[in-house]
Coordinates of C-alpha atoms and ligand atoms in Angstrom, one line a residue:
Chain A
M1 CA -8.2 -12.8 -22.7
P2 CA -8.0 -16.0 -24.8
L3 CA -4.6 -17.7 -25.2
Q4 CA -4.4 -17.2 -28.9
A5 CA -1.6 -15.9 -31.0
P6 CA -2.3 -12.5 -32.4
G7 CA -2.0 -11.9 -36.1
I8 CA 1.1 -9.8 -35.9
D9 CA 3.8 -9.9 -38.6
R10 CA 6.9 -11.8 -37.5
E11 CA 8.9 -8.8 -38.7
V12 CA 7.1 -6.5 -36.3
R13 CA 7.6 -8.9 -33.4
E14 CA 11.3 -9.2 -34.2
S15 CA 11.8 -5.5 -34.5
V16 CA 9.9 -4.8 -31.2
R17 CA 12.0 -7.3 -29.4
D18 CA 15.2 -5.9 -30.8
F19 CA 14.1 -2.4 -29.7
L20 CA 13.3 -3.4 -26.2
Y21 CA 16.7 -5.1 -25.8
R22 CA 18.5 -2.1 -27.2
E23 CA 16.5 0.2 -24.9
S24 CA 17.6 -2.0 -21.9
L25 CA 21.1 -1.9 -23.0
A26 CA 21.0 1.9 -23.1
L27 CA 19.8 1.9 -19.5
D28 CA 22.4 -0.6 -18.3
E29 CA 25.1 1.4 -20.0
R30 CA 23.8 4.6 -18.5
R31 CA 23.2 6.2 -21.9
F32 CA 20.3 8.1 -20.5
R33 CA 20.1 10.6 -23.3
D34 CA 19.8 7.7 -25.9
W35 CA 17.2 6.2 -23.7
L36 CA 15.2 9.4 -23.4
A37 CA 15.3 9.8 -27.2
A38 CA 13.3 6.6 -27.4
F39 CA 10.3 8.4 -25.8
A40 CA 7.7 10.2 -27.9
D41 CA 7.1 13.9 -27.1
D42 CA 3.7 13.1 -25.6
A43 CA 5.0 10.1 -23.6
R44 CA 4.0 9.0 -20.1
Y45 CA 6.0 6.9 -17.8
E46 CA 4.2 5.5 -14.8
I47 CA 4.7 3.0 -12.0
P48 CA 1.7 2.6 -9.7
V49 CA 1.9 1.9 -6.0
R50 CA 1.0 -1.7 -5.3
V51 CA -1.2 -2.4 -2.2
T52 CA -1.6 -5.8 -0.5
R53 CA -5.3 -6.5 -0.8
E54 CA -7.8 -9.4 -0.2
K55 CA -8.6 -11.6 -3.1
L56 CA -11.7 -10.0 -4.4
A57 CA -10.8 -6.4 -3.8
E58 CA -11.6 -4.0 -6.6
W59 CA -8.0 -3.0 -7.2
E60 CA -4.5 -4.0 -6.1
L61 CA -2.6 -1.3 -8.0
S62 CA -3.6 2.0 -6.6
P63 CA -5.6 4.1 -9.1
T64 CA -4.2 7.3 -7.6
S65 CA -0.8 6.6 -6.0
R66 CA 2.3 6.4 -8.2
I67 CA 6.0 5.8 -7.6
F68 CA 6.8 7.4 -11.0
D69 CA 4.4 9.6 -12.8
D70 CA 6.4 11.3 -15.5
T71 CA 6.1 13.0 -18.9
K72 CA 8.9 13.2 -21.3
E73 CA 9.6 16.7 -19.9
T74 CA 10.0 15.4 -16.3
L75 CA 12.0 12.4 -17.4
E76 CA 14.3 14.9 -19.0
V77 CA 14.6 16.6 -15.6
R78 CA 15.6 13.3 -14.1
V79 CA 18.2 12.8 -16.7
R80 CA 19.5 16.3 -16.4
R81 CA 19.8 15.7 -12.7
L82 CA 21.8 12.5 -13.3
E83 CA 24.1 14.6 -15.6
T84 CA 25.0 16.9 -12.7
D85 CA 27.7 16.1 -10.1
F86 CA 25.2 16.3 -7.3
A87 CA 22.9 13.3 -8.0
W88 CA 24.2 11.7 -4.8
S89 CA 21.9 8.7 -5.0
E90 CA 23.7 7.6 -8.1
Q91 CA 27.2 8.6 -6.9
P92 CA 28.8 6.1 -7.4
P93 CA 26.3 4.9 -10.0
S94 CA 24.2 1.7 -9.6
R95 CA 25.1 -1.2 -11.8
T96 CA 21.9 -2.4 -13.3
R97 CA 21.0 -5.3 -15.6
H98 CA 17.6 -5.4 -17.2
F99 CA 16.3 -8.9 -18.1
V100 CA 13.4 -8.6 -20.5
T101 CA 11.4 -11.7 -21.3
N102 CA 7.9 -12.9 -22.3
I103 CA 7.5 -10.2 -24.9
L104 CA 4.0 -10.2 -26.4
V105 CA 3.0 -7.9 -29.2
D106 CA -0.7 -7.0 -29.9
A107 CA -2.3 -4.7 -32.4
T108 CA -4.2 -1.6 -31.3
D109 CA -6.9 0.5 -33.1
H110 CA -4.0 2.4 -34.6
P111 CA -2.1 0.6 -37.4
D112 CA 1.2 2.2 -36.3
E113 CA 0.8 1.6 -32.6
F114 CA 1.3 -1.7 -30.7
L115 CA 0.7 -2.9 -27.2
V116 CA 3.7 -4.7 -26.0
R117 CA 3.8 -6.6 -22.8
S118 CA 6.9 -7.9 -21.2
N119 CA 8.4 -9.1 -17.9
C120 CA 11.3 -7.2 -16.6
L121 CA 13.7 -8.2 -13.9
V122 CA 16.1 -5.5 -12.9
Y123 CA 19.2 -6.5 -10.9
R124 CA 20.8 -3.5 -9.2
S125 CA 24.0 -3.5 -7.3
R126 CA 25.4 -0.6 -5.4
G127 CA 28.9 0.0 -4.2
E128 CA 30.5 -2.9 -2.4
E129 CA 27.2 -4.2 -1.1
T130 CA 26.8 -7.9 -1.5
A131 CA 23.0 -7.8 -1.3
P132 CA 21.5 -6.5 -4.6
S133 CA 18.1 -5.0 -5.0
I134 CA 15.9 -7.0 -7.4
F135 CA 12.9 -5.4 -9.0
S136 CA 10.5 -7.7 -10.8
A137 CA 7.9 -5.9 -12.9
Q138 CA 5.2 -6.5 -15.4
R139 CA 5.5 -3.9 -18.2
R140 CA 3.0 -2.7 -20.6
D141 CA 4.3 -0.4 -23.3
L142 CA 2.5 1.4 -26.1
L143 CA 5.0 1.6 -28.9
R144 CA 4.6 3.8 -32.0
R145 CA 6.3 3.0 -35.3
D146 CA 8.8 5.7 -36.1
G147 CA 10.4 5.1 -39.5
G148 CA 12.5 2.0 -39.0
S149 CA 12.4 2.1 -35.2
W150 CA 10.0 2.6 -32.3
L151 CA 9.0 5.3 -29.9
I152 CA 7.6 4.6 -26.4
V153 CA 4.4 6.5 -26.1
H154 CA 3.4 5.0 -22.7
R155 CA 5.4 2.8 -20.4
W156 CA 3.4 1.4 -17.5
A157 CA 5.3 -0.9 -15.1
A158 CA 3.8 -2.7 -12.0
L159 CA 6.3 -3.9 -9.5
D160 CA 5.5 -7.3 -8.0
Q161 CA 6.6 -6.3 -4.5
A162 CA 4.3 -4.2 -2.4
V163 CA 7.2 -3.1 -0.1
V164 CA 10.2 -2.6 -2.3
N165 CA 13.4 -3.8 -0.8
A166 CA 15.5 -0.8 -1.8
H167 CA 16.2 2.5 -0.1
N168 CA 15.2 4.5 -3.2
M169 CA 14.3 4.2 -6.8
S170 CA 17.1 6.1 -8.5
I171 CA 17.0 3.8 -11.5
F172 CA 14.5 3.3 -14.3
I173 CA 12.5 0.1 -15.1
Chain B
M1 CA 32.4 6.6 33.0
S2 CA 33.2 7.9 29.6
A3 CA 30.9 7.4 26.6
A4 CA 33.5 5.1 25.1
D5 CA 33.1 2.6 27.8
N6 CA 30.0 0.6 26.8
S7 CA 30.8 -2.6 28.6
Q8 CA 28.0 -2.0 31.0
G9 CA 25.4 -1.2 28.4
I10 CA 23.7 2.1 27.7
T11 CA 21.3 2.5 30.6
P12 CA 23.8 3.7 33.1
M13 CA 25.1 6.2 30.5
L14 CA 21.7 7.9 30.0
A15 CA 22.3 10.5 32.6
E16 CA 25.6 11.4 30.9
I17 CA 24.0 11.4 27.5
R18 CA 21.3 13.8 28.7
E19 CA 23.9 16.1 30.2
G20 CA 25.9 16.0 26.9
I21 CA 22.8 16.9 24.9
A22 CA 22.1 20.0 26.9
Q23 CA 25.7 21.1 26.2
G24 CA 25.3 20.3 22.5
R25 CA 26.8 16.8 22.2
V26 CA 25.1 13.6 21.0
P27 CA 26.7 10.1 20.9
A28 CA 27.1 8.7 17.4
R29 CA 26.2 5.2 18.5
I30 CA 22.5 6.0 19.3
F31 CA 21.9 5.8 15.6
N32 CA 22.7 2.2 15.3
D33 CA 22.6 0.3 18.6
Q34 CA 20.6 -2.8 19.6
E35 CA 20.3 -1.7 23.2
I36 CA 19.0 1.8 22.3
F37 CA 16.5 0.1 20.0
D38 CA 15.3 -2.2 22.8
L39 CA 14.9 0.8 25.1
E40 CA 13.0 2.8 22.4
R41 CA 10.6 0.0 21.8
R42 CA 9.7 -0.3 25.4
K43 CA 10.1 3.2 26.9
L44 CA 9.4 5.4 23.9
F45 CA 7.1 3.7 21.5
G46 CA 5.4 2.0 24.4
K47 CA 4.5 5.3 26.0
A48 CA 4.2 8.1 23.3
W49 CA 1.3 8.9 21.0
C50 CA 2.2 7.3 17.7
F51 CA 0.7 8.1 14.4
L52 CA -1.7 5.4 13.0
A53 CA -3.6 6.8 10.0
H54 CA -5.3 9.7 8.4
E55 CA -9.1 9.7 8.8
S56 CA -9.5 10.1 5.0
E57 CA -7.8 6.7 4.5
I58 CA -10.8 5.0 6.0
P59 CA -13.8 7.2 5.0
R60 CA -16.6 4.6 5.1
P61 CA -17.9 2.3 7.8
G62 CA -16.0 -0.9 7.7
D63 CA -12.9 0.6 6.1
Y64 CA -9.7 -0.5 7.7
V65 CA -5.9 -0.2 7.3
T66 CA -3.2 -2.2 9.1
R67 CA -0.5 -0.2 10.7
S68 CA 2.1 -0.6 13.5
I69 CA 3.3 0.8 16.7
A70 CA 6.9 -0.4 17.2
D71 CA 6.6 -4.2 16.5
N72 CA 2.8 -4.4 17.1
S73 CA 0.5 -4.8 14.1
I74 CA -2.6 -2.7 14.6
I75 CA -5.9 -2.7 12.8
V76 CA -7.3 0.9 12.5
A77 CA -11.0 0.6 11.5
R78 CA -14.1 2.7 11.1
D79 CA -16.8 0.8 12.8
E80 CA -20.5 0.5 11.7
H81 CA -21.3 3.6 13.7
G82 CA -18.6 5.7 12.0
N83 CA -16.3 5.7 15.0
I84 CA -12.6 5.1 14.5
C85 CA -11.1 2.4 16.7
A86 CA -7.8 0.6 16.8
H87 CA -7.1 -3.0 18.0
L88 CA -4.1 -5.2 18.1
N89 CA -4.1 -7.3 15.0
M90 CA -4.0 -10.6 16.9
C91 CA -6.7 -13.2 17.6
R92 CA -7.3 -13.6 21.3
H93 CA -7.7 -17.4 20.9
R94 CA -4.1 -18.4 19.8
G95 CA -2.8 -15.2 18.3
N96 CA -3.3 -15.6 14.6
M97 CA -3.1 -12.4 12.6
M98 CA -6.6 -11.2 11.9
C99 CA -6.1 -8.8 8.9
K100 CA -3.4 -9.8 6.4
S101 CA -4.0 -7.0 3.9
E102 CA -2.8 -3.4 4.1
M103 CA -6.4 -2.1 3.7
G104 CA -9.9 -3.3 3.0
N105 CA -13.5 -3.1 4.1
A106 CA -15.2 -5.5 6.5
S107 CA -17.9 -5.4 9.1
H108 CA -16.4 -8.4 10.9
F109 CA -13.0 -10.1 11.1
R110 CA -13.0 -13.9 11.0
C111 CA -9.9 -15.7 12.2
S112 CA -8.6 -18.2 9.6
Y113 CA -7.3 -20.6 12.3
H114 CA -10.3 -21.7 14.4
G115 CA -12.9 -19.3 13.2
W116 CA -13.4 -16.8 16.0
V117 CA -15.3 -13.8 14.6
Y118 CA -15.0 -10.2 15.9
K119 CA -16.9 -7.1 15.0
N120 CA -14.7 -4.4 13.5
S121 CA -15.3 -2.6 16.8
G122 CA -13.4 -5.4 18.5
E123 CA -16.1 -7.4 20.3
L124 CA -15.9 -11.2 20.0
V125 CA -19.2 -12.3 18.5
G126 CA -18.6 -15.7 17.1
V127 CA -16.9 -18.8 18.6
P128 CA -17.3 -22.1 16.7
Y129 CA -18.7 -25.0 18.9
F130 CA -19.3 -22.5 21.7
K131 CA -21.8 -24.7 23.5
E132 CA -20.3 -28.0 22.7
G133 CA -16.7 -27.1 23.4
Y134 CA -16.7 -24.4 26.0
D135 CA -19.7 -25.4 28.2
T136 CA -20.1 -22.1 30.1
R137 CA -16.4 -21.4 30.6
L138 CA -15.7 -18.8 28.0
D139 CA -17.0 -15.2 28.6
R140 CA -17.0 -13.7 25.2
K141 CA -17.0 -10.2 26.7
Q142 CA -13.6 -10.7 28.1
W143 CA -12.0 -11.9 24.9
G144 CA -12.5 -9.2 22.4
L145 CA -9.6 -7.8 20.4
V146 CA -7.1 -5.8 22.5
E147 CA -8.0 -2.2 22.2
V148 CA -5.5 0.5 21.5
R149 CA -6.3 3.9 22.8
T150 CA -6.8 6.5 20.0
E151 CA -7.3 10.2 19.7
S152 CA -7.4 12.5 16.6
Y153 CA -6.3 15.9 15.6
A154 CA -7.5 17.5 12.4
G155 CA -7.7 14.1 10.6
L156 CA -4.6 12.5 12.1
V157 CA -5.4 9.4 14.2
F158 CA -2.8 8.7 16.9
G159 CA -2.7 5.7 19.2
T160 CA -0.8 5.0 22.4
L161 CA 0.0 1.7 24.1
D162 CA 0.1 3.5 27.5
P163 CA -3.2 3.7 29.3
Q164 CA -1.7 6.4 31.6
A165 CA -0.6 8.6 28.7
P166 CA -1.8 12.2 28.9
S167 CA -4.4 13.4 26.3
L168 CA -3.2 13.9 22.8
D169 CA -4.0 17.6 23.2
E170 CA -1.6 17.8 26.1
Y171 CA 1.0 15.7 24.3
L172 CA 1.0 18.0 21.2
G173 CA 1.3 20.9 23.7
G174 CA 0.7 23.7 21.3
F175 CA 2.3 22.2 18.2
Q176 CA -1.2 22.1 16.7
F177 CA -0.6 25.7 15.7
Y178 CA 2.1 24.6 13.3
L179 CA 0.5 21.3 12.2
D180 CA -2.3 23.4 10.8
I181 CA -0.1 24.5 7.9
Y182 CA -0.3 20.9 6.7
L183 CA -3.8 20.0 7.9
K184 CA -5.8 23.1 7.3
Q185 CA -4.9 24.0 3.8
G186 CA -8.2 25.5 3.1
L187 CA -11.6 25.1 4.7
G188 CA -12.1 21.4 4.0
G189 CA -8.9 20.4 5.7
S190 CA -6.5 17.8 4.1
E191 CA -7.0 14.4 2.7
V192 CA -4.6 11.7 1.5
H193 CA -4.3 11.5 -2.3
G194 CA -4.1 7.7 -2.2
P195 CA -2.5 4.9 -0.3
P196 CA 1.0 5.5 1.0
D197 CA 4.1 4.3 -0.7
H198 CA 6.3 2.2 1.7
W199 CA 9.7 0.7 1.5
V200 CA 12.5 -0.6 3.7
A201 CA 15.8 1.1 4.2
E202 CA 19.0 0.3 6.2
T203 CA 18.6 3.5 8.1
D204 CA 17.8 4.4 11.7
W205 CA 14.5 6.1 12.0
K206 CA 16.0 8.8 14.2
I207 CA 18.3 10.2 11.5
C208 CA 15.2 10.9 9.4
A209 CA 13.2 12.3 12.2
E210 CA 16.0 14.7 13.0
N211 CA 16.3 15.8 9.4
F212 CA 12.6 16.6 9.2
S213 CA 12.7 18.5 12.5
G214 CA 14.0 21.4 10.5
D215 CA 17.4 20.5 9.0
G216 CA 17.6 23.4 6.5
Y217 CA 21.4 23.0 6.8
H218 CA 21.6 20.0 4.5
T219 CA 19.5 21.3 1.7
P220 CA 22.0 23.4 -0.3
V221 CA 24.4 20.5 -0.4
A222 CA 22.4 17.3 -0.3
H223 CA 19.9 18.7 -2.8
Q224 CA 22.3 21.0 -4.6
F225 CA 21.0 19.8 -8.0
G226 CA 17.7 21.5 -7.1
F227 CA 19.4 24.9 -6.8
H228 CA 21.6 24.1 -9.7
L229 CA 18.7 23.3 -12.1
G230 CA 16.6 26.2 -10.8
Y231 CA 14.0 24.1 -9.1
F232 CA 14.1 25.6 -5.8
P233 CA 12.7 29.1 -5.1
S234 CA 15.7 30.0 -3.0
S235 CA 19.4 30.3 -3.4
G236 CA 22.3 29.2 -1.4
A237 CA 22.8 32.8 -0.3
T238 CA 19.3 33.2 1.2
H239 CA 18.7 29.7 2.3
S240 CA 19.5 30.2 5.9
E241 CA 16.7 32.7 6.3
G242 CA 13.7 31.8 8.4
W243 CA 12.8 30.4 11.8
A244 CA 13.1 27.2 13.8
V245 CA 10.5 26.5 16.4
H246 CA 10.1 23.7 18.9
I247 CA 7.8 22.9 21.9
P248 CA 10.2 22.6 24.8
G249 CA 10.2 19.3 26.5
K250 CA 7.8 17.8 24.0
G251 CA 10.1 17.1 21.1
H252 CA 8.0 18.5 18.4
S253 CA 9.6 21.0 16.0
I254 CA 9.4 22.8 12.7
G255 CA 11.8 24.7 10.4
L256 CA 10.2 27.5 8.5
G257 CA 12.4 28.5 5.6
H258 CA 11.8 32.0 4.1
T259 CA 12.8 33.4 0.8
P260 CA 12.8 37.2 0.7
G261 CA 10.6 38.7 -1.9
M262 CA 8.5 35.6 -2.5
P263 CA 4.8 36.4 -2.7
P264 CA 2.7 35.4 0.3
F265 CA 1.6 31.7 0.3
F266 CA 3.7 31.2 -2.9
G267 CA 2.6 28.1 -4.8
Y268 CA -1.0 27.8 -3.6
P269 CA -3.9 28.6 -6.0
D270 CA -5.7 31.8 -5.1
D271 CA -8.9 30.2 -4.0
L272 CA -7.1 28.2 -1.4
V273 CA -5.2 31.2 -0.1
E274 CA -8.6 32.9 0.3
Q275 CA -9.9 29.9 2.3
M276 CA -6.9 29.9 4.5
H277 CA -7.8 33.4 5.6
E278 CA -10.7 31.7 7.3
S279 CA -9.2 28.3 8.3
L280 CA -6.2 29.9 10.0
S281 CA -5.8 32.4 12.8
P282 CA -4.2 35.9 12.2
Q283 CA -1.1 34.7 14.1
Q284 CA -0.9 31.6 11.9
L285 CA -1.4 33.7 8.7
E286 CA 1.4 36.0 9.8
V287 CA 3.8 33.0 10.2
F288 CA 2.7 30.8 7.3
S289 CA 2.3 33.5 4.6
K290 CA 6.0 34.1 4.7
T291 CA 6.9 30.4 4.7
R292 CA 8.6 28.9 1.7
T293 CA 9.4 25.5 3.3
A294 CA 7.8 24.1 6.4
V295 CA 9.5 20.9 7.5
G296 CA 8.4 19.6 10.9
S297 CA 8.0 16.5 13.1
V298 CA 5.6 15.3 15.7
F299 CA 7.6 13.5 18.2
P300 CA 8.7 10.7 17.9
N301 CA 8.4 9.7 14.2
L302 CA 5.8 11.5 12.1
S303 CA 7.0 14.2 9.8
F304 CA 5.7 16.7 7.3
L305 CA 7.0 18.8 4.5
I306 CA 5.4 21.5 2.5
Q307 CA 7.1 23.4 -0.2
P308 CA 6.5 25.0 -3.6
F309 CA 8.2 23.1 -6.4
S310 CA 8.2 23.5 -10.1
L311 CA 7.8 20.3 -12.1
V312 CA 10.0 21.8 -14.8
P313 CA 12.7 24.3 -13.7
G314 CA 11.6 27.8 -14.4
E315 CA 7.8 27.0 -14.3
P316 CA 5.7 28.5 -11.5
G317 CA 5.8 26.6 -8.3
V318 CA 3.2 24.1 -7.1
R319 CA 2.7 23.5 -3.3
F320 CA 2.9 19.9 -2.4
C321 CA 2.6 18.3 1.1
T322 CA 4.1 15.1 2.2
M323 CA 3.5 13.2 5.4
R324 CA 5.9 10.5 6.4
L325 CA 6.3 8.0 9.1
W326 CA 9.7 6.7 10.1
H327 CA 8.7 3.3 11.3
P328 CA 11.5 1.5 13.3
L329 CA 12.2 -2.1 12.4
G330 CA 15.4 -2.6 14.3
P331 CA 18.7 -0.9 15.0
G332 CA 19.7 0.8 11.8
R333 CA 16.7 -0.5 9.9
M334 CA 13.3 1.1 9.2
E335 CA 10.3 1.1 7.0
M336 CA 9.4 4.4 5.4
W337 CA 5.8 5.3 4.9
S338 CA 5.1 8.3 2.6
W339 CA 1.8 9.9 1.8
C340 CA 0.8 13.0 -0.2
L341 CA -1.7 15.2 1.5
V342 CA -3.9 17.5 -0.7
P343 CA -6.4 20.2 0.3
K344 CA -9.8 18.5 0.3
G345 CA -11.5 21.6 -1.2
A346 CA -9.0 22.1 -4.0
S347 CA -9.7 21.5 -7.7
D348 CA -8.9 18.1 -9.1
E349 CA -6.3 19.7 -11.4
Y350 CA -4.5 21.2 -8.4
K351 CA -4.6 17.9 -6.5
E352 CA -3.1 16.1 -9.5
E353 CA -0.4 18.7 -10.0
A354 CA 0.5 18.7 -6.3
Y355 CA 0.7 14.9 -6.4
K356 CA 2.9 15.0 -9.4
A357 CA 5.2 17.5 -7.7
Y358 CA 5.3 15.1 -4.7
T359 CA 6.2 12.0 -6.7
L360 CA 9.0 13.9 -8.6
A361 CA 10.5 15.3 -5.5
F362 CA 9.6 13.1 -2.5
G363 CA 8.0 9.8 -3.4
Q364 CA 10.2 6.7 -3.4
A365 CA 11.6 7.7 -6.8
G366 CA 11.6 11.4 -5.8
T367 CA 14.7 13.3 -6.8
F368 CA 15.1 14.8 -3.3
E369 CA 14.1 11.7 -1.5
Q370 CA 16.7 9.6 -3.3
D371 CA 19.6 11.6 -2.1
D372 CA 18.4 11.8 1.5
F373 CA 18.2 8.1 1.9
E374 CA 21.6 7.7 0.3
N375 CA 23.1 9.9 3.0
W376 CA 21.1 8.4 5.8
T377 CA 22.1 4.8 5.1
K378 CA 25.7 5.8 5.2
V379 CA 25.3 7.7 8.5
T380 CA 23.7 4.6 9.9
R381 CA 26.4 2.3 8.8
A382 CA 29.1 4.6 10.2
A383 CA 27.3 4.8 13.5
G384 CA 27.5 1.1 14.0
G385 CA 31.3 1.0 13.6
S386 CA 33.4 0.1 16.6
L387 CA 35.4 3.4 16.7
A388 CA 32.2 5.3 16.4
Q389 CA 31.0 3.9 19.7
G390 CA 33.1 6.4 21.6
L391 CA 32.4 9.4 19.3
E392 CA 30.0 12.3 19.7
F393 CA 28.5 14.8 17.2
P394 CA 28.5 18.5 17.8
Y395 CA 25.0 20.0 18.3
V396 CA 26.2 23.5 19.2
M397 CA 24.7 25.5 16.3
G398 CA 22.7 28.3 17.9
L399 CA 23.5 27.0 21.4
D400 CA 23.3 30.4 23.2
R401 CA 21.0 32.1 20.9
P402 CA 18.1 33.7 22.8
P403 CA 14.5 32.9 21.6
L404 CA 12.6 35.6 19.7
E405 CA 10.6 37.7 22.0
D406 CA 7.9 38.8 19.6
W407 CA 7.2 35.5 17.9
P408 CA 3.5 35.2 17.2
G409 CA 3.2 31.5 17.8
P410 CA 3.7 29.1 20.7
G411 CA 7.1 27.5 21.5
H412 CA 10.7 28.5 21.4
A413 CA 11.5 30.3 18.2
V414 CA 14.9 31.3 16.9
S415 CA 16.2 32.7 13.7
P416 CA 17.8 31.9 11.3
Y417 CA 16.4 28.6 10.2
V418 CA 19.8 26.9 10.1
T419 CA 20.4 25.9 13.7
D420 CA 20.6 22.8 16.0
T421 CA 18.2 24.3 18.5
N422 CA 15.3 22.0 17.5
F423 CA 17.5 19.0 17.5
R424 CA 18.8 19.5 21.1
N425 CA 15.2 19.6 22.2
L426 CA 14.4 16.5 20.2
W427 CA 17.3 14.5 21.7
G428 CA 16.6 15.9 25.1
T429 CA 13.0 14.7 24.9
W430 CA 14.1 11.4 23.5
A431 CA 16.6 10.8 26.3
D432 CA 14.0 11.8 28.9
Y433 CA 11.7 9.0 27.6
L434 CA 14.5 6.4 27.6
A435 CA 15.7 7.4 31.2
R436 CA 12.2 7.2 32.6
E437 CA 11.4 4.6 35.3
D438 CA 8.9 2.1 34.0
Ligands
FES501 S1 -6.2 -18.4 16.6 FE1 -8.0 -17.3 16.0 S2 -9.6 -18.7 16.3 FE2 -7.8 -19.8 17.0
FE2_502 FE1 16.5 16.3 2.4

């Protein structure tokens, strides 16, 4: 892909950026219902499994294995679970901080949908542990214009670590 | 000497530990102890048959994956003749690692240090400056990759570091009967859905191996949300129903949870159920058709779980199967490897659905998986504490319960499913290995 600036309105870019920051804030403040509302009804949320491969291997992100493979319906299940008193993995809850940078907005064939790439670093601290888990990911979102705001139609995030240094993934990227 | 006195190390205490296990007591410290770990590395993982790979991970000649037995990196490859072989992932010249990727395809491995080249079947075939440098002093036949003995059962490739180990068949000792529920889901057998997910956790591998040896007891509490949201085709009231079976002296065991009134083979598509009438024996059909949950372990550290699960509460269940390896990295530290097995002959739709159910429940972000590891890391931490060094845990559930006389399968079977019977056998076998003379 050539390193050229796409012809995207400054306003669209600003509004996408603002949306991603607010979405991160909802996650970090554990407003999971607000977060869920940002997904379109036909949304998909996926995180593929990364595999350490030789340089010229045909793939490095597994075409079939996923860490997350969710629809809005199953994301809802995850959120409903977090709302119970028995989601032990988040009891006490993780403290997370999402750092979102390098936001690039590109047009798609559809005038109301944009491809948004970003880098996402999630710092996660649990309990009294001094060692945090840090997840670094490349995200690719398909966003759909929804009145004055945006809906996530497809979130795809690829973690940079092949062996994640965390005993579970009870948080969202 | 009491269990609290550890000044002389753990070895002299093994006889006492073994006696305690038989009476239903297990010392807490075994779950986080450097000396136990060192003994396990040598006397258990150095002797047992250890899982390496599923044959479907390396379907074509040249395919390989890198795996481990204890702290040894091992290349598991399918050679140019289609045979599966395993070798230590270490160049014989100065010890460089040969394969640095998790998987790939290669007919030859070339060392990146001085360039020795081996066939994927292990023979040394290329030595730079062979004539100029070595004169006639290097016999290439003697310096092939170090071979690891392998044997397979129904697609599972195991390796052992012990040349004297009994055959895999003898090692499994009848547990094959129960493994078939995971491996013969239909006529084509099972295959992996993709590469495994793996991650590191501050947990001792044994806590997980025990849990998967049939711990139905934790489910209603640790996974209460599943009952609460209507995910699980069983309730707290009926959850204890079913059977626990183990192979005495071998350490393998399985818990078979049963929900009364559930249709036979609940959660499998009809065509697979039909195929299973051919792939399984009448005795297996009798046992498995009634099984809701089958959670079992091949000693020491390979486990399986099969269970119907609805992606969205209230929807019909989908059967998924996970295979997991609890790979020891150190005392209280392990690497988790998790695969999803699907029936080879099933439709793509069913495979996808089963895989989705697996990721939502038991992948790294799985809702059941998350809570297990949260508990296991805390058990591990507690076991490392100084006061815990003198403590024991009770393993007396079902201590005097006689085995079922009319059980159709091999092994020692008891009912209900909630019992410590399998675990006493697991720890007894584990302690036998650790106490063995070298
Ligand atoms: S270490 Fe491999 S060729 Fe020298
Ligand atoms: Fe569990």
